[in-house]
Short mmCIF file of C-alpha atoms and ligand atoms in Angstrom, two decimals:
data_model
loop_
_atom_site.label_atom_id
_atom_site.label_comp_id
_atom_site.label_asym_id
_atom_site.label_seq_id
_atom_site.Cartn_x
_atom_site.Cartn_y
_atom_site.Cartn_z
CA MET X 1246 14.35 62.42 27.81
CA LEU X 1247 15.73 62.43 31.35
CA ASP X 1248 18.06 65.31 30.48
CA PHE X 1249 15.13 67.18 29.03
CA LEU X 1250 13.04 66.69 32.18
CA LYS X 1251 16.01 67.64 34.33
CA ASN X 1252 16.45 70.86 32.37
CA LEU X 1253 12.80 71.67 32.95
CA GLY X 1254 13.47 71.44 36.66
CA PHE X 1255 12.01 67.98 37.38
CA LYS X 1256 13.74 65.79 39.90
CA VAL X 1257 15.14 62.82 38.00
CA ILE X 1258 17.07 59.79 39.22
CA GLN X 1259 20.82 60.48 39.54
CA HIS X 1260 22.10 57.21 38.18
CA TYR X 1261 21.46 56.79 34.48
CA LYS X 1262 23.71 56.33 31.52
CA LEU X 1263 23.41 55.94 27.76
CA PHE X 1264 25.15 53.02 26.04
CA ARG X 1265 25.70 52.20 22.39
CA GLU X 1266 26.21 48.49 22.87
CA ILE X 1267 24.43 45.75 24.86
CA GLY X 1268 27.72 44.28 26.17
CA GLU X 1269 28.42 47.54 27.94
CA VAL X 1270 24.92 47.57 29.42
CA ILE X 1271 25.47 44.10 30.88
CA LYS X 1272 28.85 45.11 32.27
CA TYR X 1273 27.30 48.18 33.90
CA CYS X 1274 24.50 46.12 35.49
CA PHE X 1275 27.00 43.64 36.93
CA GLU X 1276 29.14 46.45 38.24
CA TRP X 1277 26.21 47.95 40.17
CA LYS X 1278 25.11 44.53 41.39
CA GLU X 1279 28.28 44.51 43.51
CA ARG X 1280 27.92 48.16 44.50
CA LYS X 1281 24.17 48.33 45.20
CA GLY X 1282 24.84 49.23 48.87
CA GLU X 1283 26.24 52.55 47.65
CA PHE X 1284 22.88 53.83 46.44
CA PRO X 1285 21.35 56.33 48.87
CA TYR X 1286 18.05 54.41 48.50
CA GLU X 1287 16.72 50.83 48.57
CA THR X 1288 16.82 49.19 45.17
CA ASP X 1289 16.15 45.76 43.73
CA GLY X 1290 17.56 46.28 40.27
CA MET X 1291 17.90 48.44 37.20
CA VAL X 1292 15.82 49.27 34.13
CA ILE X 1293 17.23 49.05 30.62
CA LYS X 1294 15.45 51.07 27.95
CA VAL X 1295 15.83 51.69 24.24
CA SER X 1296 16.17 55.45 24.19
CA SER X 1297 15.17 56.24 20.60
CA PHE X 1298 11.46 57.05 20.33
CA VAL X 1299 11.43 55.83 16.75
CA GLU X 1300 12.80 52.44 17.76
CA GLN X 1301 10.40 52.30 20.72
CA GLU X 1302 7.55 52.79 18.27
CA ILE X 1303 8.82 50.00 16.02
CA LEU X 1304 9.24 47.60 18.95
CA GLY X 1305 5.75 48.30 20.32
CA ALA X 1306 4.18 46.58 23.32
CA VAL X 1307 2.61 43.30 24.43
CA SER X 1308 -0.38 43.94 26.72
CA ARG X 1309 1.09 46.22 29.37
CA SER X 1310 4.75 45.45 28.77
CA PRO X 1311 6.67 47.52 26.27
CA ARG X 1312 9.17 45.55 24.20
CA TRP X 1313 11.71 48.36 24.55
CA ALA X 1314 12.19 48.28 28.32
CA LEU X 1315 13.51 45.52 30.54
CA ALA X 1316 14.07 45.20 34.28
CA TYR X 1317 17.28 43.68 35.56
CA LYS X 1318 16.84 42.45 39.13
CA PHE X 1319 19.75 42.12 41.51
CA PRO X 1320 19.96 38.63 43.00
CA ALA X 1321 17.98 38.50 46.27
CA PRO X 1322 19.54 37.65 49.64
CA GLU X 1323 19.40 33.93 50.45
CA VAL X 1324 18.75 32.19 53.79
CA THR X 1325 18.24 28.60 54.89
CA THR X 1326 15.30 27.02 56.72
CA VAL X 1327 13.55 23.67 57.15
CA VAL X 1328 10.56 22.28 55.22
CA LYS X 1329 8.13 21.19 57.93
CA ASP X 1330 5.37 20.00 55.64
CA ILE X 1331 4.09 20.15 52.06
CA GLN X 1332 0.37 20.84 51.69
CA ILE X 1333 -1.94 21.03 48.69
CA TYR X 1334 -3.99 24.11 47.80
CA ILE X 1335 -6.59 24.25 45.05
CA GLY X 1336 -7.16 27.40 43.09
CA ARG X 1337 -9.82 28.79 40.81
CA THR X 1338 -8.58 26.79 37.84
CA GLY X 1339 -8.72 23.53 39.80
CA ALA X 1340 -4.93 23.28 39.84
CA LEU X 1341 -3.43 21.43 42.81
CA THR X 1342 -0.55 23.54 44.05
CA PRO X 1343 1.87 22.07 46.59
CA VAL X 1344 3.02 24.64 49.15
CA ALA X 1345 5.98 24.19 51.49
CA HIS X 1346 5.34 25.09 55.12
CA LEU X 1347 8.63 26.35 56.46
CA GLU X 1348 10.25 26.99 59.80
CA PRO X 1349 9.57 30.77 59.98
CA VAL X 1350 12.64 32.75 59.00
CA GLU X 1351 13.43 36.35 58.15
CA VAL X 1352 14.18 36.97 54.49
CA ASP X 1353 14.97 40.41 53.15
CA GLY X 1354 12.98 42.25 55.81
CA SER X 1355 9.97 40.02 56.48
CA ILE X 1356 9.13 36.66 58.07
CA VAL X 1357 8.53 33.84 55.62
CA SER X 1358 6.74 30.63 56.61
CA ARG X 1359 5.34 29.38 53.29
CA ALA X 1360 6.62 29.04 49.76
CA THR X 1361 4.81 27.74 46.70
CA LEU X 1362 6.45 24.75 45.06
CA HIS X 1363 4.35 25.25 41.91
CA ASN X 1364 3.82 21.62 40.88
CA GLU X 1365 4.93 18.02 41.18
CA ASP X 1366 7.61 18.27 38.49
CA GLU X 1367 9.19 21.24 40.22
CA ILE X 1368 9.41 19.28 43.48
CA LYS X 1369 10.95 16.31 41.68
CA ARG X 1370 13.38 18.49 39.79
CA LYS X 1371 14.62 20.15 42.96
CA ASP X 1372 14.15 16.90 44.95
CA ILE X 1373 12.49 18.69 47.86
CA ARG X 1374 11.45 16.40 50.74
CA ILE X 1375 9.63 17.07 53.99
CA GLY X 1376 12.29 17.64 56.66
CA ASP X 1377 14.88 18.99 54.23
CA ARG X 1378 17.02 22.02 54.99
CA VAL X 1379 16.60 24.34 52.02
CA VAL X 1380 17.93 27.63 50.65
CA ILE X 1381 15.21 30.20 50.01
CA HIS X 1382 15.01 33.74 48.68
CA LYS X 1383 12.34 36.17 47.61
CA ALA X 1384 11.88 36.21 43.86
CA GLY X 1385 11.27 39.76 42.65
CA LYS X 1386 11.60 40.87 46.29
CA ILE X 1387 8.13 39.49 47.03
CA ILE X 1388 7.50 35.81 46.39
CA PRO X 1389 9.35 33.34 48.63
CA GLU X 1390 10.95 30.59 46.59
CA VAL X 1391 12.87 27.44 47.44
CA ILE X 1392 16.07 27.53 45.41
CA MET X 1393 17.72 24.26 46.40
CA VAL X 1394 18.02 21.53 49.01
CA ILE X 1395 21.15 21.24 51.15
CA THR X 1396 21.45 17.50 50.60
CA GLU X 1397 24.56 17.24 52.82
CA GLU X 1398 22.33 17.90 55.82
CA ARG X 1399 19.93 15.02 55.15
CA THR X 1400 19.51 12.58 58.03
CA GLY X 1401 17.63 9.89 56.16
CA ASN X 1402 14.38 10.73 57.96
CA GLU X 1403 13.15 13.05 55.20
CA ILE X 1404 9.86 12.10 53.59
CA GLU X 1405 9.36 12.21 49.83
CA PHE X 1406 6.32 14.13 48.67
CA VAL X 1407 3.60 12.20 46.85
CA MET X 1408 0.91 13.98 44.85
CA PRO X 1409 -2.53 12.77 45.97
CA ILE X 1410 -4.58 10.86 43.39
CA THR X 1411 -7.84 12.40 44.59
CA CYS X 1412 -8.76 16.03 45.23
CA PRO X 1413 -8.25 16.90 48.92
CA ARG X 1414 -11.38 19.05 48.84
CA CYS X 1415 -13.98 17.05 46.89
CA SER X 1416 -12.35 13.60 46.60
CA SER X 1417 -12.80 13.48 42.82
CA PRO X 1418 -9.91 11.96 40.90
CA VAL X 1419 -7.18 14.34 39.79
CA TYR X 1420 -5.40 14.20 36.46
CA LYS X 1421 -2.19 15.48 34.95
CA PRO X 1422 -2.29 15.75 31.15
CA GLU X 1423 0.69 14.29 29.30
CA GLY X 1424 3.40 16.90 28.83
CA GLU X 1425 1.87 19.30 31.33
CA ALA X 1426 3.26 20.12 34.75
CA VAL X 1427 0.02 20.95 36.53
CA THR X 1428 -2.25 18.42 38.23
CA ARG X 1429 -5.92 19.37 38.28
CA CYS X 1430 -9.12 18.27 39.97
CA THR X 1431 -11.44 16.69 37.36
CA ASN X 1432 -14.61 17.94 38.99
CA PRO X 1433 -15.75 21.15 37.25
CA SER X 1434 -17.84 22.09 40.26
CA CYS X 1435 -15.20 21.13 42.83
CA PHE X 1436 -15.91 23.10 46.00
CA ALA X 1437 -12.46 24.60 45.96
CA ARG X 1438 -12.83 25.78 42.36
CA LEU X 1439 -16.33 27.03 42.98
CA GLU X 1440 -15.15 28.92 46.02
CA GLY X 1441 -12.29 30.49 44.07
CA ASN X 1442 -14.61 31.42 41.18
CA ILE X 1443 -17.14 33.07 43.48
CA ARG X 1444 -14.45 35.00 45.31
CA HIS X 1445 -13.03 36.28 42.06
CA TYR X 1446 -16.46 37.10 40.64
CA ALA X 1447 -17.47 39.04 43.75
CA SER X 1448 -14.14 40.83 44.19
CA ARG X 1449 -14.00 44.60 44.15
CA ASP X 1450 -12.45 44.96 40.70
CA ALA X 1451 -14.87 42.43 39.23
CA MET X 1452 -18.59 42.52 40.14
CA ASP X 1453 -17.93 44.18 43.51
CA ILE X 1454 -20.38 42.29 45.72
CA GLU X 1455 -19.96 43.28 49.34
CA GLY X 1456 -20.46 40.73 52.10
CA LEU X 1457 -19.06 37.72 50.24
CA GLY X 1458 -15.91 36.92 52.18
CA LYS X 1459 -14.14 33.57 52.16
CA ALA X 1460 -15.95 32.22 55.22
CA ARG X 1461 -19.36 33.28 53.93
CA ILE X 1462 -18.76 31.64 50.55
CA GLU X 1463 -17.65 28.42 52.23
CA GLN X 1464 -20.83 28.47 54.28
CA LEU X 1465 -23.05 29.09 51.24
CA ILE X 1466 -21.41 26.16 49.45
CA ALA X 1467 -21.61 23.89 52.48
CA GLU X 1468 -25.30 24.72 52.94
CA GLY X 1469 -26.05 24.05 49.28
CA PHE X 1470 -26.97 27.60 48.27
CA ILE X 1471 -24.20 27.51 45.71
CA ASN X 1472 -23.54 24.25 43.91
CA LYS X 1473 -23.10 24.90 40.16
CA ASP X 1474 -21.44 28.20 39.41
CA VAL X 1475 -21.57 31.94 40.13
CA SER X 1476 -25.08 32.22 38.68
CA ASP X 1477 -26.39 30.46 41.81
CA LEU X 1478 -25.82 33.74 43.65
CA TYR X 1479 -28.78 35.27 41.86
CA ASP X 1480 -31.19 32.56 43.03
CA MET X 1481 -30.65 33.13 46.73
CA LYS X 1482 -33.66 34.33 48.72
CA ILE X 1483 -33.54 36.66 51.72
CA GLU X 1484 -35.80 34.47 53.90
CA GLU X 1485 -33.69 31.37 53.32
CA LEU X 1486 -30.39 33.16 53.83
CA ALA X 1487 -31.61 34.79 57.04
CA GLU X 1488 -31.84 31.36 58.65
CA LEU X 1489 -28.13 30.71 58.20
CA ASP X 1490 -25.81 30.68 61.20
CA GLY X 1491 -24.57 34.18 62.00
CA MET X 1492 -26.56 35.78 59.18
CA GLY X 1493 -29.86 37.28 60.33
CA LEU X 1494 -32.42 39.22 58.35
CA LYS X 1495 -30.40 42.42 58.06
CA SER X 1496 -27.24 40.84 56.64
CA ALA X 1497 -29.31 38.65 54.34
CA THR X 1498 -31.17 41.69 52.99
CA ASN X 1499 -27.90 43.56 52.46
CA LEU X 1500 -26.28 40.60 50.73
CA VAL X 1501 -29.18 40.07 48.34
CA LYS X 1502 -29.22 43.78 47.56
CA ALA X 1503 -25.47 43.77 46.89
CA ILE X 1504 -25.93 40.80 44.56
CA GLU X 1505 -28.85 42.54 42.86
CA ASP X 1506 -26.72 45.67 42.31
CA SER X 1507 -24.05 43.60 40.57
CA LYS X 1508 -26.42 42.88 37.67
CA ASP X 1509 -25.68 46.25 36.15
CA ARG X 1510 -21.88 46.37 36.07
CA PRO X 1511 -19.98 47.59 32.98
CA LEU X 1512 -19.19 44.91 30.42
CA LYS X 1513 -15.44 45.01 31.07
CA ARG X 1514 -16.01 44.05 34.69
CA LEU X 1515 -18.20 41.12 33.75
CA ILE X 1516 -15.61 39.86 31.25
CA TYR X 1517 -12.95 40.11 33.94
CA ALA X 1518 -15.26 38.48 36.51
CA LEU X 1519 -15.75 35.38 34.35
CA GLY X 1520 -12.22 34.39 35.32
CA ILE X 1521 -10.95 33.47 31.85
CA ARG X 1522 -7.29 32.50 32.15
CA HIS X 1523 -4.90 35.30 31.12
CA VAL X 1524 -7.75 37.82 30.93
CA GLY X 1525 -6.99 40.45 33.55
CA GLU X 1526 -8.63 43.82 33.94
CA HIS X 1527 -6.64 45.40 31.13
CA VAL X 1528 -7.40 42.73 28.53
CA ALA X 1529 -11.05 42.66 29.68
CA ALA X 1530 -11.31 46.39 29.00
CA ILE X 1531 -9.86 45.94 25.50
CA LEU X 1532 -12.37 43.17 24.75
CA ALA X 1533 -15.25 45.27 26.09
CA ASP X 1534 -14.17 48.05 23.74
CA HIS X 1535 -14.21 45.75 20.74
CA TYR X 1536 -17.38 43.82 21.36
CA THR X 1537 -20.89 44.69 22.41
CA GLY X 1538 -21.38 41.79 24.76
CA VAL X 1539 -20.26 38.46 26.16
CA GLU X 1540 -22.37 36.54 23.66
CA GLU X 1541 -20.74 38.27 20.73
CA LEU X 1542 -17.33 37.69 22.30
CA SER X 1543 -18.10 33.99 22.67
CA ARG X 1544 -18.53 33.65 18.90
CA VAL X 1545 -15.45 35.58 17.77
CA PRO X 1546 -13.06 33.41 15.72
CA LEU X 1547 -9.59 32.92 17.17
CA LYS X 1548 -7.95 34.66 14.24
CA GLU X 1549 -9.95 37.81 14.78
CA LEU X 1550 -9.06 37.89 18.48
CA GLN X 1551 -5.37 37.62 17.66
CA ASN X 1552 -5.65 40.60 15.34
CA ILE X 1553 -6.72 42.88 18.17
CA ASN X 1554 -3.91 45.13 19.28
CA GLU X 1555 -2.31 43.91 22.54
CA ILE X 1556 -3.99 40.48 22.42
CA GLY X 1557 -1.40 37.77 21.85
CA PRO X 1558 -1.91 34.16 20.72
CA LYS X 1559 -1.81 32.81 24.29
CA VAL X 1560 -4.61 35.10 25.47
CA ALA X 1561 -6.66 34.50 22.33
CA ALA X 1562 -6.34 30.72 22.71
CA SER X 1563 -7.40 30.93 26.32
CA ILE X 1564 -10.51 32.96 25.44
CA GLY X 1565 -11.34 30.49 22.67
CA GLU X 1566 -10.91 27.58 25.06
CA PHE X 1567 -13.16 29.20 27.65
CA PHE X 1568 -16.04 29.73 25.24
CA SER X 1569 -15.64 26.30 23.66
CA ARG X 1570 -16.75 24.71 26.93
CA LYS X 1571 -20.41 23.93 27.29
CA ASP X 1572 -20.53 24.66 31.02
CA ASN X 1573 -19.25 28.18 30.40
CA LEU X 1574 -21.83 28.86 27.69
CA LEU X 1575 -24.51 27.57 30.04
CA LEU X 1576 -23.19 29.88 32.73
CA ILE X 1577 -23.56 32.88 30.43
CA ASN X 1578 -27.11 31.86 29.59
CA ARG X 1579 -27.92 31.50 33.26
CA LEU X 1580 -26.43 34.89 34.09
CA LYS X 1581 -28.45 36.42 31.28
CA SER X 1582 -31.72 34.90 32.43
CA ALA X 1583 -30.95 35.98 36.00
CA GLY X 1584 -30.96 39.55 34.67
CA VAL X 1585 -27.22 40.21 34.61
CA LYS X 1586 -26.37 42.72 31.90
CA VAL X 1587 -24.21 40.76 29.48
CA TYR X 1588 -23.95 43.43 26.80
CA GLU X 1589 -23.71 47.20 26.55
CA GLU X 1590 -26.60 48.95 24.84
CA LYS X 1591 -25.12 52.39 24.29
CA LYS X 1592 -22.15 51.11 22.41
CA GLU X 1593 -24.24 49.05 20.05
CA LYS X 1594 -25.97 52.14 18.70
CA GLN X 1595 -22.77 54.11 18.45
CA GLU X 1596 -21.10 51.36 16.57
CA GLU X 1597 -23.85 51.11 13.98
CA LYS X 1598 -23.02 54.65 13.01
CA GLN X 1599 -19.29 54.19 13.23
CA GLN X 1600 -18.83 50.98 11.32
CA ILE X 1601 -18.49 52.85 8.06
CA TRP X 1602 -15.31 51.13 6.93
CA THR X 1603 -16.37 47.58 7.69
CA GLY X 1604 -14.36 44.98 5.83
CA LYS X 1605 -12.09 47.53 4.15
CA GLN X 1606 -8.35 46.94 4.03
CA PHE X 1607 -6.08 49.89 4.76
CA VAL X 1608 -2.34 50.28 4.45
CA ILE X 1609 -0.48 53.27 5.85
CA THR X 1610 2.77 54.68 4.48
CA GLY X 1611 4.84 57.71 5.44
CA THR X 1612 4.31 60.01 8.42
CA LEU X 1613 0.80 61.31 9.10
CA PRO X 1614 0.35 64.98 10.07
CA THR X 1615 -0.62 64.49 13.74
CA MET X 1616 -1.34 60.83 14.39
CA ASN X 1617 1.15 58.05 14.89
CA ARG X 1618 0.68 54.62 13.33
CA ASN X 1619 -0.93 53.02 16.36
CA GLU X 1620 -3.46 55.80 16.73
CA ALA X 1621 -4.40 55.60 13.07
CA LYS X 1622 -4.66 51.83 13.30
CA ALA X 1623 -6.90 52.01 16.38
CA ILE X 1624 -9.23 54.46 14.65
CA ILE X 1625 -9.51 52.33 11.53
CA GLU X 1626 -10.21 49.23 13.59
CA SER X 1627 -12.80 51.03 15.70
CA LYS X 1628 -14.67 51.84 12.51
CA GLY X 1629 -14.58 48.26 11.32
CA GLY X 1630 -11.61 48.48 8.95
CA LYS X 1631 -8.43 46.41 8.94
CA VAL X 1632 -4.83 47.54 8.65
CA GLY X 1633 -2.34 45.55 6.61
CA SER X 1634 1.42 45.97 6.41
CA SER X 1635 1.90 45.67 2.67
CA VAL X 1636 0.00 46.73 -0.44
CA SER X 1637 -1.67 43.91 -2.36
CA LYS X 1638 -4.65 43.40 -4.64
CA LYS X 1639 -6.80 43.05 -1.52
CA THR X 1640 -5.89 46.54 -0.28
CA ASP X 1641 -8.76 49.02 -0.61
CA PHE X 1642 -7.01 52.21 0.45
CA LEU X 1643 -3.48 53.44 0.87
CA ILE X 1644 -3.14 56.30 3.34
CA VAL X 1645 -0.16 58.41 2.37
CA GLY X 1646 1.75 60.68 4.74
CA THR X 1647 4.94 62.57 4.09
CA GLU X 1648 7.89 60.62 2.71
CA PRO X 1649 5.89 57.64 1.46
CA GLY X 1650 7.87 54.53 0.62
CA SER X 1651 7.64 52.15 -2.32
CA LYS X 1652 4.10 51.31 -1.24
CA LEU X 1653 2.80 54.34 -3.11
CA ASP X 1654 4.30 53.11 -6.40
CA LYS X 1655 2.85 49.68 -5.84
CA ALA X 1656 -0.60 51.13 -5.07
CA LYS X 1657 -0.55 53.21 -8.24
CA GLU X 1658 0.51 50.18 -10.21
CA LEU X 1659 -2.42 48.16 -8.82
CA GLY X 1660 -4.87 51.04 -9.17
CA ILE X 1661 -5.62 51.30 -5.46
CA THR X 1662 -7.34 54.41 -4.11
CA VAL X 1663 -4.87 56.74 -2.43
CA VAL X 1664 -6.01 58.89 0.51
CA LYS X 1665 -3.86 61.78 1.68
CA GLY X 1666 -2.83 61.86 5.34
CA GLU X 1667 -4.66 65.15 6.03
CA GLU X 1668 -7.78 63.85 4.35
CA PHE X 1669 -7.67 60.69 6.45
CA GLU X 1670 -7.33 62.63 9.69
CA VAL X 1671 -10.30 64.84 8.86
CA MET X 1672 -12.53 61.92 8.03
CA ALA X 1673 -11.41 60.08 11.16
CA LYS X 1674 -12.33 63.05 13.35
CA GLU X 1675 -15.58 63.94 11.64
CA ASN X 1676 -16.53 60.34 11.00
CA THR X 1677 -17.25 61.05 7.36
CA VAL X 1678 -16.54 59.29 4.12
CA PRO X 1679 -14.17 61.42 2.03
CA GLN X 1680 -13.88 61.66 -1.74
CA GLY X 1681 -12.58 58.53 -3.29
CA MET X 1682 -13.94 56.53 -0.39
CA LEU X 1683 -17.54 56.07 -1.46
CA PHE X 1684 -18.65 52.52 -0.97
ZN1 ZN O 1974 -11.88 18.90 43.74
#
């Protein structure tokens, strides 16, 4: 591929090499780890790819990461500094995250003064105490990380870190489920969680509500305008807001208008804005493509979610968990009654027309004239059909390309309708039901 691009006159990277064996790849990476200063550019590592397109196709992808490419990062430069304090931060999920405040020090080109310690277990495992001299580096060139404590330099005055038993923001008890590393605040409407939720909901890539910065949200919570969840935003009145410190009539009017405008965002943004764990913008867009609205999504069985291309078991479980919680279902009801668009009308109509293969099982064999497997699969799924990997009694149609395998024999044996590759592509494009596919 690179040679091909180079021949076409594109500028390609100078250092690349094809290997037949993984041992050689590893050797090559280690060799360049020592010689990275010789590159005429800054680099933090190398990329290893499977070069055969056929094998790439077989390996496929998980969400945005292909299974056929891997980054090898060179170890980052390490420096030492002192842990001055360990403080607790609470995020959107209610997790209590201990963060080390460090004596500021330059690491790999920038000044570092804080490093997340992730959780209590991590601190115990590394035995990090306040006052310790520690070795730090930047993981992935970005995130400062404490690697280890230099125990030889301990004076005996170091203080062991103790996880608080109540939330530092709302004073509710915290809990750490058996077998889990993360400690969480038990209060579902903890101010810190609420604040994080609102910030995420209002962020540019989510519902894009201007005028809702961190300080403003804190104020709205402190003054009682927001006390349950993000739906409280839609109850705020201009006259009441205008009386707030530093607000005034103009800002209040603008804020309410910005909130009003957010009622009409595309479905994928709303799904992202809900802040379901592991559901980023990309996954949200996939879900919005598959379902007409949040209410439909909330009723989808776990198994069906897992069958969607690019949605793994972890993401599916997280979506299921989100919609199994009563407070989240209430939130969706409240958003709906506030006038937030929780479904997409246009798509509903389109889909009525398109769902012509609902409940039908397809199996594909051989090479199709113009489509690859994933494209064919996506089209079948978009029209309500399912794609299986082997022919069985449950199979409705076998789509046959060139060089079909043993699946064709099996299909004939079981009397399953066979659709030619060309025929399938025509009916996919024209959205028609071809001969032999009348149902
Ligand atoms: Zn709390």
